[in-house]
mmCIF file of C-alpha atoms in Angstrom:
data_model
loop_
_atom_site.group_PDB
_atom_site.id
_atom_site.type_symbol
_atom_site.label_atom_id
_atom_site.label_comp_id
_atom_site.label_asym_id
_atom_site.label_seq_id
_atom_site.Cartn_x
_atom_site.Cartn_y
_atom_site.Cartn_z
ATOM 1 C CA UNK M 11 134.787 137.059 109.064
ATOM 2 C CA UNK M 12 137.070 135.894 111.602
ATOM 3 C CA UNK M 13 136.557 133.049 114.038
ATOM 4 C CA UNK M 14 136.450 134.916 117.081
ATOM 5 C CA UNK M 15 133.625 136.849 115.063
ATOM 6 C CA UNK M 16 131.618 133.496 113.826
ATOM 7 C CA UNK M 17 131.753 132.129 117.487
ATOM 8 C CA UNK M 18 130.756 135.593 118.833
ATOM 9 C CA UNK M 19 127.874 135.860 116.340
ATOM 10 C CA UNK M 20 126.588 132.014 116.729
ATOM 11 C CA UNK M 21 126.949 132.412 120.807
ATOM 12 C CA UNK M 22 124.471 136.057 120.550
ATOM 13 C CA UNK M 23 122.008 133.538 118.691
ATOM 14 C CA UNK M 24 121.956 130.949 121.094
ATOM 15 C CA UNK M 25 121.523 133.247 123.937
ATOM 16 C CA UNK M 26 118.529 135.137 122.178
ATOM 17 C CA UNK M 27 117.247 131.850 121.011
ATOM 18 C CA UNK M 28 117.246 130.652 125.070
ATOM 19 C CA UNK M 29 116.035 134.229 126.047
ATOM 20 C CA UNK M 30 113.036 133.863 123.499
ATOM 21 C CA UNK M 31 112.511 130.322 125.085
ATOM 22 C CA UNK M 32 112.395 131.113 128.474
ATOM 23 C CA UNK M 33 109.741 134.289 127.558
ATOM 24 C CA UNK M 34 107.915 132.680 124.737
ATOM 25 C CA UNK M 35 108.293 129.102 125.319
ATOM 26 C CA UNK M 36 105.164 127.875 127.642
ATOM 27 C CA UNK M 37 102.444 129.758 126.068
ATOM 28 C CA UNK M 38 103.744 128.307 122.682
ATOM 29 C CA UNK M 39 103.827 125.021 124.050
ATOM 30 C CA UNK M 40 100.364 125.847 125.520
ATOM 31 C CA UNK M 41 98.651 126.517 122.270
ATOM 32 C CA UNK M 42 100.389 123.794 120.364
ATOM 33 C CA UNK M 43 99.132 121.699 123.034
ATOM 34 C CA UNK M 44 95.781 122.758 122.274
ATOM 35 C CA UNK M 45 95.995 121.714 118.727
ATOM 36 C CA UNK M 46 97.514 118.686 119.033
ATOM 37 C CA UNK M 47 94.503 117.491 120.987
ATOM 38 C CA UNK M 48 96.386 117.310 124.196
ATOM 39 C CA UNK M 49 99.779 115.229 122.648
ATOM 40 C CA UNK M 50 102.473 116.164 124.219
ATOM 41 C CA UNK M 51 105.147 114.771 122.187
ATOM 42 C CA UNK M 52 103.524 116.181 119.039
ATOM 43 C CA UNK M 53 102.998 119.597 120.773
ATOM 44 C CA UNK M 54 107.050 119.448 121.767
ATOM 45 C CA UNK M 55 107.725 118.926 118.640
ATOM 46 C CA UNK M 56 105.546 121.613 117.720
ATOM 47 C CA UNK M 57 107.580 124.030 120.077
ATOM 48 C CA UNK M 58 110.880 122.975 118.685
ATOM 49 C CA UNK M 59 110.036 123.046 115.147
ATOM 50 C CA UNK M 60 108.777 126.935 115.435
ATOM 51 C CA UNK M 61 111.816 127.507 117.912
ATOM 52 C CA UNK M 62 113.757 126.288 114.779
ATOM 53 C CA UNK M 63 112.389 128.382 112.639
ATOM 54 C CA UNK M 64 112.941 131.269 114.548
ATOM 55 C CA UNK M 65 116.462 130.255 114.491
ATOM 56 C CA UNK M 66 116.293 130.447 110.412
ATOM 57 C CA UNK M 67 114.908 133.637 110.306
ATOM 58 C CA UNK M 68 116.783 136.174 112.784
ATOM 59 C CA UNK M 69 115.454 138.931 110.505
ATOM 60 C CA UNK M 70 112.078 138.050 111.693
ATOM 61 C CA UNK M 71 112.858 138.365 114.920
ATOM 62 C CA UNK M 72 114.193 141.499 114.637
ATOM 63 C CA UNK M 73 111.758 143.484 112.898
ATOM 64 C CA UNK M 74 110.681 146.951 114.393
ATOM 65 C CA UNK M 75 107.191 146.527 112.694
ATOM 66 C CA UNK M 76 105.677 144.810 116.123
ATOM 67 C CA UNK M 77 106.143 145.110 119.476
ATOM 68 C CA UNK M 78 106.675 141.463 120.561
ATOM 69 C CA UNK M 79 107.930 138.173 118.142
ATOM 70 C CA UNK M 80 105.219 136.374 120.505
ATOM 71 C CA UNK M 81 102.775 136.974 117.611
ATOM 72 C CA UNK M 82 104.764 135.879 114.386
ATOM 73 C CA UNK M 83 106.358 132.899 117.050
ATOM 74 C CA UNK M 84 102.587 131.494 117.458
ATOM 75 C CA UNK M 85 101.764 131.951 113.747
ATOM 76 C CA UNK M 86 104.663 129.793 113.106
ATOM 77 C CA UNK M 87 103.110 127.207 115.579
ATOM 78 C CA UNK M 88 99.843 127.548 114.632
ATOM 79 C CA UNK M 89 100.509 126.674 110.864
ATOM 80 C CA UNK M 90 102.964 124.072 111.863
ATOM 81 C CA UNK M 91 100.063 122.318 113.637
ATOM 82 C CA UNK M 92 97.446 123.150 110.666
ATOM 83 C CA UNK M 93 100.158 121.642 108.357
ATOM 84 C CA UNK M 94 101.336 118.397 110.628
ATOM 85 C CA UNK M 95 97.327 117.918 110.857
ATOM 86 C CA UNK M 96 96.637 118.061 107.178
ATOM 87 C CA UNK M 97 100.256 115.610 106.352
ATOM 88 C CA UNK M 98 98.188 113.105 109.358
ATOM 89 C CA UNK M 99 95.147 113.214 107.348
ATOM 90 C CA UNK M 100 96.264 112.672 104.154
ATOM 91 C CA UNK M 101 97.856 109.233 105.601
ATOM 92 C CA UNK M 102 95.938 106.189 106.354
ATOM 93 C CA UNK M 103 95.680 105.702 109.713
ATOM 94 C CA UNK M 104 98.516 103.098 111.153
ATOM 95 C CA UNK M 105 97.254 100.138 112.383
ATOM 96 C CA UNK M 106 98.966 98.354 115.716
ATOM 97 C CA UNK M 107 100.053 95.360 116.345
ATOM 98 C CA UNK M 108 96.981 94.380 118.541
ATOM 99 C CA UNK M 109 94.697 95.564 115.551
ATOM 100 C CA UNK M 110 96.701 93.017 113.236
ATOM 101 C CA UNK M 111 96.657 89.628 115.415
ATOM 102 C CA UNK M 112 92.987 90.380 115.433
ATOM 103 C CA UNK M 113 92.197 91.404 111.794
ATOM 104 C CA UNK M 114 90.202 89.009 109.801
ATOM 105 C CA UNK M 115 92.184 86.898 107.250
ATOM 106 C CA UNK M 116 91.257 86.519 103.667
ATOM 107 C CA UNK M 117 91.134 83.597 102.094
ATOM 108 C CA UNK M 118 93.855 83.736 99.331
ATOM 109 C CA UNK M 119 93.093 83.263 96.119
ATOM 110 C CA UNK M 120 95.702 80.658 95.272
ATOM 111 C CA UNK M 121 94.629 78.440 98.350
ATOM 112 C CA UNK M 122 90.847 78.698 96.436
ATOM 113 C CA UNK M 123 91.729 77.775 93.815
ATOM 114 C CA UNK M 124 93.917 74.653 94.922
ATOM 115 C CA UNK M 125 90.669 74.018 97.308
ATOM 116 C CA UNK M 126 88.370 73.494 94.302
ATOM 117 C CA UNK M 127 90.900 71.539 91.999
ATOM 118 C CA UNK M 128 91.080 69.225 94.999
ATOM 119 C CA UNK M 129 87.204 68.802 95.287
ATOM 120 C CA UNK M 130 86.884 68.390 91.456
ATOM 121 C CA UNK M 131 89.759 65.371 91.419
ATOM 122 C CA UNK M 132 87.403 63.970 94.643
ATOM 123 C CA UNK M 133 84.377 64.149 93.130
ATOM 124 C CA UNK M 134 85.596 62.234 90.225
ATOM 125 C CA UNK M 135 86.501 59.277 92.966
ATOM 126 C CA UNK M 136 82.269 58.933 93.486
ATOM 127 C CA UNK M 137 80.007 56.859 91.711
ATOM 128 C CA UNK M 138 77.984 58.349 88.687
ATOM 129 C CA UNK M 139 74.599 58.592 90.876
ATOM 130 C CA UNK M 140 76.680 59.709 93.900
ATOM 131 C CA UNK M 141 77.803 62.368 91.766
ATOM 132 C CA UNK M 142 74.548 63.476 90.687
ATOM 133 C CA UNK M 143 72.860 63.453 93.598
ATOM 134 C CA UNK M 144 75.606 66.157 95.085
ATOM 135 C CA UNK M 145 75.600 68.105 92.002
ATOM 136 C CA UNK M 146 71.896 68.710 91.922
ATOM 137 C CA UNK M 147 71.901 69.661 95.536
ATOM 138 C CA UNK M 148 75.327 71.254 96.209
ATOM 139 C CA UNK M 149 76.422 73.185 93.032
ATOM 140 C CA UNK M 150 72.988 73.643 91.419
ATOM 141 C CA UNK M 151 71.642 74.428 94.762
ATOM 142 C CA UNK M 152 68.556 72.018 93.833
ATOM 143 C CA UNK M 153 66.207 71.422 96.740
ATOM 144 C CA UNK M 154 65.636 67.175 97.468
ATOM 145 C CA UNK M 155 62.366 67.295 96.415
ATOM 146 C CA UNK M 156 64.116 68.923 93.032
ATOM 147 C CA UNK M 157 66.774 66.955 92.822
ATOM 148 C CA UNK M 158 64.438 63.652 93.102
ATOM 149 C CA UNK M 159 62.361 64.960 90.279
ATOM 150 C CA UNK M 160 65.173 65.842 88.176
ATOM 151 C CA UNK M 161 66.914 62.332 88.646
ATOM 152 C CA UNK M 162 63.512 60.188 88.805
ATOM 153 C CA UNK M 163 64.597 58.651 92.358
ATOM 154 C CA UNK M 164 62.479 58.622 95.311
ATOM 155 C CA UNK M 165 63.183 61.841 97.879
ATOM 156 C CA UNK M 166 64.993 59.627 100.749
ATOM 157 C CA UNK M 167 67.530 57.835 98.139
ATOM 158 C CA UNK M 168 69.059 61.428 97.326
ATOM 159 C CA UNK M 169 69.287 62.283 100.968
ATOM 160 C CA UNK M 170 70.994 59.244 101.819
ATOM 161 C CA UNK M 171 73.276 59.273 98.777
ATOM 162 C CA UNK M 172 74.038 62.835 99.332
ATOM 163 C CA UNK M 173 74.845 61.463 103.252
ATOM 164 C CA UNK M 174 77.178 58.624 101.463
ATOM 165 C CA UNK M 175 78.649 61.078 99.124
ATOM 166 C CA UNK M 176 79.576 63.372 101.966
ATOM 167 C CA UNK M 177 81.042 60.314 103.822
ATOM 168 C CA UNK M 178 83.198 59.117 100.596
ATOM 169 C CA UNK M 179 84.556 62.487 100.485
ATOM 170 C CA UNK M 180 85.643 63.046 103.546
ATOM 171 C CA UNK M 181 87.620 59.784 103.535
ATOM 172 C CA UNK M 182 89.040 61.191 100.116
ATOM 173 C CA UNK M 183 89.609 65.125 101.059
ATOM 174 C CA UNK M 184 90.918 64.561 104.849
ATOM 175 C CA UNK M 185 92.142 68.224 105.134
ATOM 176 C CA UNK M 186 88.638 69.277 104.183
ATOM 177 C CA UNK M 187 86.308 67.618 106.874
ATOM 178 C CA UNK M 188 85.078 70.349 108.479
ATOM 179 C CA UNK M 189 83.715 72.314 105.387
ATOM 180 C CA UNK M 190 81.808 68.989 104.789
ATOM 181 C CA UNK M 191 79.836 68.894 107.232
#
């Protein structure tokens, strides 16, 4: 094949490939429209995809089995759609940048951890019945009147050495102040 017959040959394709836009193009676009929910950069790209596929297959195009390509061209589009759906779906959904500033943040794991180490060293700091006291009622969960009987003390000297405990470690755990309150 010469040149002259390559440029001759690619120029006949881009002329049918225009005619079959201008005669085929908007009710393509139309019904790619439709199934992309009204998107019209997804239904474009709809168009041009099928449009490109046309362009792969000239023996398609061509066939003397139907009277118009209008059919096979919206088959084309129509399982382009069914398949860009399906690709969508199969995705998680991508999140925005609004969605993100708003989006609840975890706690990690290592800043737990470091969190309790630093509560243990505190703790230590107390005095023995301080300690107690705020064992029986904060990690065991003890109600006063439990946490009296338990430690043999009267129900108003474990609320007011819980209070002092509280107070000694918020002097101690600074960062901390306002998850001891």
């Amino acid at each position: 094949m010469t040149a002259a017959t390559t440029m001759t040959s690619r120029t006949t394709a881009e002329h049918e490939l225009a005619e079959l836009q201008r005669e085929h193009g908007a009710p393509l676009f139309a019904l790619m429209l439709r199934l992309s929910d009204g998107d019209r950069q997804r239904a474009e790209d709809l168009v041009q995809e099928t449009f490109v596929r046309a362009w792969q297959h000239p023996e398609a195009l061509r066939a003397d089995a139907f009277d118009s390509v209008r059919p096979w061209l919206l088959t084309v589009g129509r399982r382009l759609a069914i398949d860009a759906r399906r690709a969508r779906q199969a995705r998680p959904a991508e999140v925005g940048d609004a969605i993100l500033e708003s989006a609840r943040v975890a706690a990690d794991h290592a800043e737990r951890s470091v969190a309790t180490l630093d509560v243990r060293e505190a703790v230590k700091t107390l005095t023995p019945e301080h300690r107690e006291v705020l064992v029986q009622v904060y990690f065991r969960g003890a109600s006063v009147a439990e946490a009296a009987a338990a430690l043999g003390i009267p129900p108003g000297t474990v609320k007011s050495r819980a209070y002092y405990a509280l107070r000694a470690l918020r002097r101690v755990l600074p960062g901390y102040a306002a998850d001891l309150r």
